Coordinates of C-alpha atoms in Angstrom, one line a residue:
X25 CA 16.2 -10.0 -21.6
X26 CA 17.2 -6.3 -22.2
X27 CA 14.7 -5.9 -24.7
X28 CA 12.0 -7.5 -23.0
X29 CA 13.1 -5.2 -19.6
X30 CA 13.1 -2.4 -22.1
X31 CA 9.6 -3.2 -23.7
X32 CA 8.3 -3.1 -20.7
X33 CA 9.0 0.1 -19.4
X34 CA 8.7 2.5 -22.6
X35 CA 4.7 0.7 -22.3
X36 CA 4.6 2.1 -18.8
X37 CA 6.0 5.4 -19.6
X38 CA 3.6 5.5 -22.4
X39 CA 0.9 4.5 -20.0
X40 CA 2.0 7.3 -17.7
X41 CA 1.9 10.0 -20.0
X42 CA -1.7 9.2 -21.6
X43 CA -3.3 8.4 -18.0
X44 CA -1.1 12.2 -17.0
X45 CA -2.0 14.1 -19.8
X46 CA -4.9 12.4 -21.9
X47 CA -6.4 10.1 -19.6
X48 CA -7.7 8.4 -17.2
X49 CA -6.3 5.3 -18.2
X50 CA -8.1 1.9 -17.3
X51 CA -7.4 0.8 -14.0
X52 CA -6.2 4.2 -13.0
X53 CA -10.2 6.1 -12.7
X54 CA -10.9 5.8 -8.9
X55 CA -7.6 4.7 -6.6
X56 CA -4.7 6.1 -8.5
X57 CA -6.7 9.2 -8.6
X58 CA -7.5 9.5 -5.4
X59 CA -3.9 8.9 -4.0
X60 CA -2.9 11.4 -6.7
X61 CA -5.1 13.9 -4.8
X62 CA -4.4 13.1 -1.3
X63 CA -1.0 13.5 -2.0
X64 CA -1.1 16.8 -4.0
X65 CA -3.5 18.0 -0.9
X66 CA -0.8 16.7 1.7
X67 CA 1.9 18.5 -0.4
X68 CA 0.4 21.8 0.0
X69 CA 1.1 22.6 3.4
X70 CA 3.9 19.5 4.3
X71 CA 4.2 18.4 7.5
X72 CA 5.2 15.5 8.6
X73 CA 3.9 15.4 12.0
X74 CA 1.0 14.5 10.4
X75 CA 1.7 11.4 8.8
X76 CA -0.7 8.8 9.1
X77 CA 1.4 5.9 9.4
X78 CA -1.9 3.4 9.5
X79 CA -0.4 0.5 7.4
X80 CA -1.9 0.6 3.5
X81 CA -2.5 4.9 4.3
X82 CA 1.3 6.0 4.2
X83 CA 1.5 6.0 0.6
X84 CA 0.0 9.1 -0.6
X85 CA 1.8 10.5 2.6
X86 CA 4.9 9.4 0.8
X87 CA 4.1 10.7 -2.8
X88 CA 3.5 13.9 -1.3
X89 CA 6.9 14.3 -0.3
X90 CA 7.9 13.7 -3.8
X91 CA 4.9 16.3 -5.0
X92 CA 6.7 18.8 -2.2
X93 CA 10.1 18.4 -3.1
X94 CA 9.6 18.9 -7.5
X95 CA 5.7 19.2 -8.1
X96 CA 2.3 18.1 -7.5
X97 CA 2.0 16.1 -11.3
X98 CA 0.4 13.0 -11.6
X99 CA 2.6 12.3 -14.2
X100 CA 5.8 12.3 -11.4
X101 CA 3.1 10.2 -9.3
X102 CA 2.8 7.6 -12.8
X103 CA 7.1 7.7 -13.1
X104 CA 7.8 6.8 -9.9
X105 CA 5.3 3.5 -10.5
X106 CA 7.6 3.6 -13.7
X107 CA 10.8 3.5 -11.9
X108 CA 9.6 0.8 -8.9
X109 CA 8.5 -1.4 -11.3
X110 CA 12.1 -1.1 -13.0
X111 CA 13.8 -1.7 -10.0
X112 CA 11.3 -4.8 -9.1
X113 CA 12.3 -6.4 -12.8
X114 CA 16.1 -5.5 -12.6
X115 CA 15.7 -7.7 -8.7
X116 CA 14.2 -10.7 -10.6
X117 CA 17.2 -10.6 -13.1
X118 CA 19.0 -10.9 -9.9
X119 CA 17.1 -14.0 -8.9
X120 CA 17.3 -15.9 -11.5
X121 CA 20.6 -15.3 -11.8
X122 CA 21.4 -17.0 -7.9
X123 CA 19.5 -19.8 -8.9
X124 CA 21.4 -19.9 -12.6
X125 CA 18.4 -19.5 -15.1
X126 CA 19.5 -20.6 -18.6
X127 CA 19.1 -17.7 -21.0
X128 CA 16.1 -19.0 -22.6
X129 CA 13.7 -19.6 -19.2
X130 CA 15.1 -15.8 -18.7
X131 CA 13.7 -14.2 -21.6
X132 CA 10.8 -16.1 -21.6
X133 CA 10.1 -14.8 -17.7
X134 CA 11.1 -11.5 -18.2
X135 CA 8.7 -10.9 -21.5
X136 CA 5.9 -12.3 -18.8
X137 CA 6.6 -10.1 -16.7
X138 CA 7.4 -7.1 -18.8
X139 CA 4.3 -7.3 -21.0
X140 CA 1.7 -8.4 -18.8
X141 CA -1.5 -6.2 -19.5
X142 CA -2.7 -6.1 -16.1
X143 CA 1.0 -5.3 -14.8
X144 CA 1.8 -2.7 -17.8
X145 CA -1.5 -0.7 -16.7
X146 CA -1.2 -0.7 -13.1
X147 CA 2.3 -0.5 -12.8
X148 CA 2.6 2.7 -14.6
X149 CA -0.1 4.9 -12.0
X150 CA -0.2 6.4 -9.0
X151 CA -1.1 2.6 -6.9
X152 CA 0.1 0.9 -4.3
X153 CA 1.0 -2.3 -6.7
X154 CA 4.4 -1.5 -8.3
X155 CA 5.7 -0.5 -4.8
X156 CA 4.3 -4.0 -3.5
X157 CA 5.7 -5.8 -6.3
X158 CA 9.9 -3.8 -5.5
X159 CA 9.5 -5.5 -1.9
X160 CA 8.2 -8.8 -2.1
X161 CA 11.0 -9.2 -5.0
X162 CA 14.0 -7.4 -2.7
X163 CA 12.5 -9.6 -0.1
X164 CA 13.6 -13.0 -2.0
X165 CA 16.4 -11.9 -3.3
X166 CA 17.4 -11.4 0.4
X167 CA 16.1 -14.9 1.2
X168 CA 18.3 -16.5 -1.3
X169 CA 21.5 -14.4 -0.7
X170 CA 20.8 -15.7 2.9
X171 CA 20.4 -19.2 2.4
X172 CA 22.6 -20.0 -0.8
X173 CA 25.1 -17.6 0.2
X174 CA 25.4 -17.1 3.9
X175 CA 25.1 -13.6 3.7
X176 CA 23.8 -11.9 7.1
X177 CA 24.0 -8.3 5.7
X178 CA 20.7 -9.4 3.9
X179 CA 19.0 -10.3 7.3
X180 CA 19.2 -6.1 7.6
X181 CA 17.6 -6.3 4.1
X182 CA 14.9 -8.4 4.3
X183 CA 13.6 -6.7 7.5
X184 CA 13.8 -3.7 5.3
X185 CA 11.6 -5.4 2.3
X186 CA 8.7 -6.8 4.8
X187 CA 8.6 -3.3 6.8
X188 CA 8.5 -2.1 3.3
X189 CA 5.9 -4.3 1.9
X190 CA 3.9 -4.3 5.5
X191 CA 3.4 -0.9 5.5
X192 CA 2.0 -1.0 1.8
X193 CA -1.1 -3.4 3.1
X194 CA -1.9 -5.4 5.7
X195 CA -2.1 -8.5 4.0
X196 CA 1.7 -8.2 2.7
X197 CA 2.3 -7.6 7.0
X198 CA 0.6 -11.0 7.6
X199 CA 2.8 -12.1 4.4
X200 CA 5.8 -11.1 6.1
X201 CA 5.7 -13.2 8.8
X202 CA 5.2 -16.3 7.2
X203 CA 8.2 -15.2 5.7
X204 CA 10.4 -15.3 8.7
X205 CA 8.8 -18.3 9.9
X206 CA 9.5 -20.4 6.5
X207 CA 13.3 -18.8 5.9
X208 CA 14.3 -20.0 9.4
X209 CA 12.6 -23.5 8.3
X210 CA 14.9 -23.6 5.3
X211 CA 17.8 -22.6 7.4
X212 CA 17.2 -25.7 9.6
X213 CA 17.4 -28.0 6.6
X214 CA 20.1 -26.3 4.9
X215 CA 22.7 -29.0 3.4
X216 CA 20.8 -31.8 4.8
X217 CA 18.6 -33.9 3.7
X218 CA 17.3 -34.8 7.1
X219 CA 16.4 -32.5 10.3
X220 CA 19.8 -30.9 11.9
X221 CA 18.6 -31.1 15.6
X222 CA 21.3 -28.3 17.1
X223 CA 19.1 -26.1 14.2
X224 CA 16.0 -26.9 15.5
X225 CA 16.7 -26.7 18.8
X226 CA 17.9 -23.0 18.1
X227 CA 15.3 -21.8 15.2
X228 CA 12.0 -23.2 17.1
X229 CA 12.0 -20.8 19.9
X230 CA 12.6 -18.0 17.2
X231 CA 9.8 -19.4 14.7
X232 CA 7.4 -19.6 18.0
X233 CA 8.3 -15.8 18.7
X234 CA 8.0 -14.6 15.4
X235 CA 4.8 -16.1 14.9
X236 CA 3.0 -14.7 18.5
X237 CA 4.8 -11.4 17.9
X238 CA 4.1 -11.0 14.2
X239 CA 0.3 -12.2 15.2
X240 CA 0.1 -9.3 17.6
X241 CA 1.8 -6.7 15.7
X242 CA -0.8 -7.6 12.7
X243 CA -3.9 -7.5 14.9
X244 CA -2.6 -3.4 16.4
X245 CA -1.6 -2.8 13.3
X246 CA -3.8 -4.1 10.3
X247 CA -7.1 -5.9 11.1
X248 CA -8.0 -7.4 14.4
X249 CA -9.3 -11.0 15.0
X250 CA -10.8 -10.2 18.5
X251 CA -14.0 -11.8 17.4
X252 CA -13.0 -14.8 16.2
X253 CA -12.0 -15.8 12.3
X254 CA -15.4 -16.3 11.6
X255 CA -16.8 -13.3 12.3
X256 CA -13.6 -11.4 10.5
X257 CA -13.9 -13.1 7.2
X258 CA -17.8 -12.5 7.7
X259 CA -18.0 -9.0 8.2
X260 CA -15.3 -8.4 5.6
X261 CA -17.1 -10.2 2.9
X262 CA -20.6 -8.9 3.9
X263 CA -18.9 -5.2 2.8
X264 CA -17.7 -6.5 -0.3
X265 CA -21.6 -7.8 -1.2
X266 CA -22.7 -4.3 0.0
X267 CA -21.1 -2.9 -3.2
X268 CA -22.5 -4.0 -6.5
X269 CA -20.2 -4.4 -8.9
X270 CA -20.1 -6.6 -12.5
X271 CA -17.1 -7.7 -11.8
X272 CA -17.8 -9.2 -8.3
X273 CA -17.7 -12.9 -7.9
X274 CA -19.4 -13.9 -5.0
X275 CA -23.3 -14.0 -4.6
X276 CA -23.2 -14.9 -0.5
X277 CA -21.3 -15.8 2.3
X278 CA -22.8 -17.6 5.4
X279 CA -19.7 -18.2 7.9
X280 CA -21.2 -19.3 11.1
X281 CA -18.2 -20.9 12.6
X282 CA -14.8 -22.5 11.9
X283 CA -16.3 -25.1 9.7
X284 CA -17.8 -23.1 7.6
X285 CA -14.2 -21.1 7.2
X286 CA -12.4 -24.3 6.5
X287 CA -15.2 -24.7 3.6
X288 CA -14.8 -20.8 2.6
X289 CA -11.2 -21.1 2.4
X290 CA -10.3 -23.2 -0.8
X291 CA -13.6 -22.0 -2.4
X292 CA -12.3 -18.4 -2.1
X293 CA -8.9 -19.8 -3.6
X294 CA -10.2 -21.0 -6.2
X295 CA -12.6 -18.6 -7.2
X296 CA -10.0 -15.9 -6.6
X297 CA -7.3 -17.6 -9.2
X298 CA -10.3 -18.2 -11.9
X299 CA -12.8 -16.0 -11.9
X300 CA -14.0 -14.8 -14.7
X301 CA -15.1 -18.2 -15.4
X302 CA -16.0 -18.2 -18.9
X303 CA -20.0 -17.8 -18.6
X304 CA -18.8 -14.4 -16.5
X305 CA -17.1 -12.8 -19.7
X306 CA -18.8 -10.2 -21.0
X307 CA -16.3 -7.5 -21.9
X308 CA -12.9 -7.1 -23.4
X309 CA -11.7 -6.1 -19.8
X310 CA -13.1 -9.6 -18.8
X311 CA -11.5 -11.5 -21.6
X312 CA -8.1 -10.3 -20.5
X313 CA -8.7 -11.3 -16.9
X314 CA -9.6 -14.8 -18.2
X315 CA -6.7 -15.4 -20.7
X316 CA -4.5 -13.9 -17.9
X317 CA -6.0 -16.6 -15.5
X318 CA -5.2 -19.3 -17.7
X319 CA -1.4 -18.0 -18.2
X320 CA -1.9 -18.2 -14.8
X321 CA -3.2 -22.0 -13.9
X322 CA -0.5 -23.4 -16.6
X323 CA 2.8 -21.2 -14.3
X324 CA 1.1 -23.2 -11.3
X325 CA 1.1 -26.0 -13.5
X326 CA 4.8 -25.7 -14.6
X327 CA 6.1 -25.4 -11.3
X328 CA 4.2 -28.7 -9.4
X329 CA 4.9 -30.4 -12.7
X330 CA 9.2 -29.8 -12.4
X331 CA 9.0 -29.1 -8.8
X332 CA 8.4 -32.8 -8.2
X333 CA 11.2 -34.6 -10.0
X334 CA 14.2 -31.7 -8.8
X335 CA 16.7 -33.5 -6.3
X336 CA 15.2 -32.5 -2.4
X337 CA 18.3 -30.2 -1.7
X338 CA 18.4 -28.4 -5.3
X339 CA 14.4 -27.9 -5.1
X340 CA 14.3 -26.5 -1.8
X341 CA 14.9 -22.4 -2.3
X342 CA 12.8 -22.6 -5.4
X343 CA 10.0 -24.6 -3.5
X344 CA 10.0 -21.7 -0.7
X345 CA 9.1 -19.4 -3.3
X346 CA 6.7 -21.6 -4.8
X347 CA 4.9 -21.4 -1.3
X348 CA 5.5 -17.8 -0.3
X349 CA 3.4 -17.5 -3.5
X350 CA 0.7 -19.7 -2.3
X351 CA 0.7 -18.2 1.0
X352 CA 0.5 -14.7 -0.7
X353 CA -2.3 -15.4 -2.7
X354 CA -4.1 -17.0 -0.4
X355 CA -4.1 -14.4 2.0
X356 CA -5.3 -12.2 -0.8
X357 CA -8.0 -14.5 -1.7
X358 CA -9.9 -14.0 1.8
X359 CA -11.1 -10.7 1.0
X360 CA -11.3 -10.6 -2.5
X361 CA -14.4 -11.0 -4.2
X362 CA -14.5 -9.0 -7.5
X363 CA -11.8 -10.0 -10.2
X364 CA -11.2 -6.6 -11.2
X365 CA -9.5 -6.0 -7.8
X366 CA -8.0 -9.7 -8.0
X367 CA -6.6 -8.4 -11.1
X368 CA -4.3 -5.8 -9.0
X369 CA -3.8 -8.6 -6.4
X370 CA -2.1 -10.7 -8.2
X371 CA 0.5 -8.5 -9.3
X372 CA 2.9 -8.5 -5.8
X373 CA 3.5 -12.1 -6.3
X374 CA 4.0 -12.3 -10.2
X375 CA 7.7 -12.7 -9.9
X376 CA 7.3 -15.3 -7.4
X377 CA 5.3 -17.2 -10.0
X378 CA 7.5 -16.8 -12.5
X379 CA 10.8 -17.9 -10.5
X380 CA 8.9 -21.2 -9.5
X381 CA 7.9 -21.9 -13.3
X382 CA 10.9 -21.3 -15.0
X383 CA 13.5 -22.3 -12.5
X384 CA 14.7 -25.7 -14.2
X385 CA 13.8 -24.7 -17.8
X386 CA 15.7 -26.8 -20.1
X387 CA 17.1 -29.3 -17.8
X388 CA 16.7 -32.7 -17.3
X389 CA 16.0 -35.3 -14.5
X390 CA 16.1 -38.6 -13.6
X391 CA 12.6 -39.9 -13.0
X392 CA 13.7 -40.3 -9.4
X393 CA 15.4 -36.6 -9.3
X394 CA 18.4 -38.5 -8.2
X395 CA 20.8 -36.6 -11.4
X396 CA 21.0 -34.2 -13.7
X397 CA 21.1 -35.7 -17.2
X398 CA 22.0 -32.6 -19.2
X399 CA 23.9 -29.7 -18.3
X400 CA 23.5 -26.3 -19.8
X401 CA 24.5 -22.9 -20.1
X402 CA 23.9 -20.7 -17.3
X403 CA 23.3 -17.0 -17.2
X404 CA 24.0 -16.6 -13.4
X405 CA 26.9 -17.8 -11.0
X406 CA 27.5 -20.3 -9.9
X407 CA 26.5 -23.2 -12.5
X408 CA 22.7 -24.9 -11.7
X409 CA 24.1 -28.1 -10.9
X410 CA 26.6 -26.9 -8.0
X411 CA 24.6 -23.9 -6.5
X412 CA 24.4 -25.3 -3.0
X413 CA 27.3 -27.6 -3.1
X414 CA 29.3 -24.0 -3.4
X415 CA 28.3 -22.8 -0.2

C-alpha cells in the first residue's frame, strides 16, 4: 500500500516538473494554464477584497495566495495538486481502514487509484480536480466516523469538506446536499433493521430543510433553475454543441419538456460512463479513455455484484458510498458531453468507486447474506465482522 501511495506520487511530481519546466503536459494545455495565469496576475498586486468568491472561480484566487506568499511558479501551482492528491489517498487509507479492508483489496485499490493515467496527469497540474478529489474523500471519512463511530466532532468536518468541495464547482454544491440528506437517512436506520420512528420523526424535518435550503442556496449560488429543468439542461447542452470538438459525444439535444428530461437523463449516464464507444477511438488519448471506461463498468460491476449478498446492517455505510457515487456522477453527466472533459469528471468520485468495489474483498457470504463464512485478516480496527456491533 506504501508503495503503491508512493508510485503514485513520484509520477505526479514527475508530471509536475515536465508540465513546469518542459511542458505542457497533456491535459494541462488550456485550464491548468489559465488558472496558472490568473493566479500569477492576482498575485501581483494581492488583495483580497477582491476575491471573487463565485463558486468554481475561487481557485486561482486561492493559488495566488500561495504564488504571493513564496512565488508565482507553476511548478508550486503542479505541487500543491501533488500534495492534495496525497492527502486525498492517505484519507482513503483511512477508509478502508473503518470499514476493515483486508490487506489484499487495499493494495489492489490503492494501485487503482495511485496509477490511474487520467488521475496521474491531472492530479499533478494546476486544476481544480485534486482539490475536488481531498473533499469528497474528507467528506466520507466524516460520514463513517459519524455513523460507525458516533463522533459529532466530524459533523464540524463534514460541513467543512462540502463547503470545501462546493466552492470548487457547482455540481459538488448540489453533491453536497444529497449528502446531508442521505447521512441523516442512514442515521435513522442505524442498528435497525427496520425504521426507528423517534428517528424519523426527528431527521424528516431536518432532511425537508436541508433539501429547500440547499436547493436555494444552489440556485444564488451556482446555476439557476428559474426556467424550468427543461430549459436548463437545454441551454446548457446547446453551448456544449456550439463548440466543436473530437472528443464531444453528443450530435443533438431536443428537450422540450419534462419527458424529454426523464428520456435525456439515463441516455446522458450512459453515454457519459462509456463514451468513447469503440467506433469513436481514434487516438491513443481515446484508447485510454476507453480501457479506463471498462476498468470503470467492471468497479460498478463489483460493487452490485457483492453489494447484494452483504447482511442489510453490514452493507449499509458501504451502500451510501456506492450511491453518493451514483449521485455524483450523475450530476456530472448532465452537462457533460465531450469524454475528454468526462475524463477530469470522473476523478472526484474515484475513491468512492473504489471503497464500494473492494469493500468485502476476500470474504464470504451465505447466499442469503445471513453469515459470514470465512473470517480474515483485517488491516483496520475493528474486525469486518463486528464493525457496527462495536458501536
Amino acid at each position: 500500500m506504501r508503495f503503491a501511495i508512493w508510485t503514485g506520487l513520484i509520477l505526479r511530481l514527475i508530471i509536475a516538473v515536465w508540465n513546469s519546466y518542459f511542458g505542457p503536459s497533456f491535459g494541462a494545455e488550456l485550464d491548468a494554464l489559465t488558472y496558472h495565469r490568473a493566479a500569477a496576475l492576482y498575485s501581483v498586486d494581492l488583495d483580497l477584497n477582491k476575491f471573487e468568491f463565485a463558486i468554481g472561480g475561487i481557485y486561482p484566487h486561492i493559488l495566488s495566495v500561495f504564488y504571493y506568499l513564496i512565488t508565482d511558479s507553476l511548478f508550486l501551482g503542479s505541487l500543491l495538486s501533488c500534495i492534495a492528491w496525497l492527502l486525498s489517498a492517505l484519507l482513503l487509507v483511512k477508509i478502508m481502514h473503518l470499514l476493515s479492508f483486508n490487506k489484499t483489496a487495499c493494495i489492489k485499490a490503492m494501485l487503482i487509484y495511485a496509477l490511474l493515467p487520467s488521475s496521474v496527469l491531472m492530479t499533478a497540474v494546476t486544476l481544480r480536480e485534486p482539490y475536488q478529489l481531498l473533499f469528497v474523500n474528507l467528506a466520507v471519512y466524516s460520514i463513517l466516523k459519524i455513523y460507525l463511530h458516533r463522533s459529532n466532532f466530524y459533523w464540524l468536518v463534514l460541513f467543512f469538506a462540502l463547503i470545501g468541495m462546493g466552492i470548487f464547482h457547482g455540481a459538488l454544491l448540489m453533491f453536497g446536499i444529497f449528502i446531508l440528506m442521505l447521512v441523516m437517512v442512514l442515521l435513522i436506520y442505524r442498528n435497525r433493521k427496520r425504521l426507528s420512528l423517534r428517528k424519523f420523526v426527528f431527521f424528516t424535518p431536518l432532511i425537508v430543510l436541508t433539501l429547500v435550503y440547499g436547493l436555494s442556496l444552489f440556485t444564488s449560488f451556482s446555476y439557476g433553475f428559474g426556467d424550468g429543468l427543461d430549459k436548463v439542461l437545454s441551454s446548457y447542452n446547446a453551448a456544449i454543441l456550439s463548440t466543436s470538438a473530437r472528443a464531444n459525444y453528443i450530435s443533438s439535444v431536443v428537450i422540450t419538456g419534462m419527458g424529454d428530461v426523464l428520456l435525456f437523463i439515463p441516455i446522458a449516464f450512459f453515454q457519459y460512463l462509456l463514451e468513447p464507444l469503440p467506433w469513436h477511438v481514434s487516438s491513443s488519448s481515446d484508447v485510454v479513455a476507453f480501457l479506463e471506461n471498462i476498468l470503470r463498468v467492471w468497479l460498478i460491476w463489483k460493487a452490485c455484484f457483492r453489494l447484494r449478498i452483504v447482511p442489510v446492517l453490514e452493507r449499509r455505510p458501504v451502500l451510501l458510498i456506492f450511491i453518493l457515487y451514483l449521485i455524483l456522477e450523475g450530476i456530472w453527466s448532465l452537462g457533460t458531453g465531450n469524454w475528454g472533459t468526462a475524463m477530469r469528471h470522473h476523478l472526484p468520485s474515484t475513491g468512492l468507486l473504489l471503497v464500494a468495489a473492494f469493500a468485502y474483498s476476500g470474504r464470504r457470504f451465505s447466499r442469503r447474506g445471513n453469515s459470514i463464512q470465512t473470517p480474515f485478516k483485517s488491516v483496520g480496527r475493528p474486525p469486518v465482522s463486528g464493525y457496527l456491533s462495536a458501536q
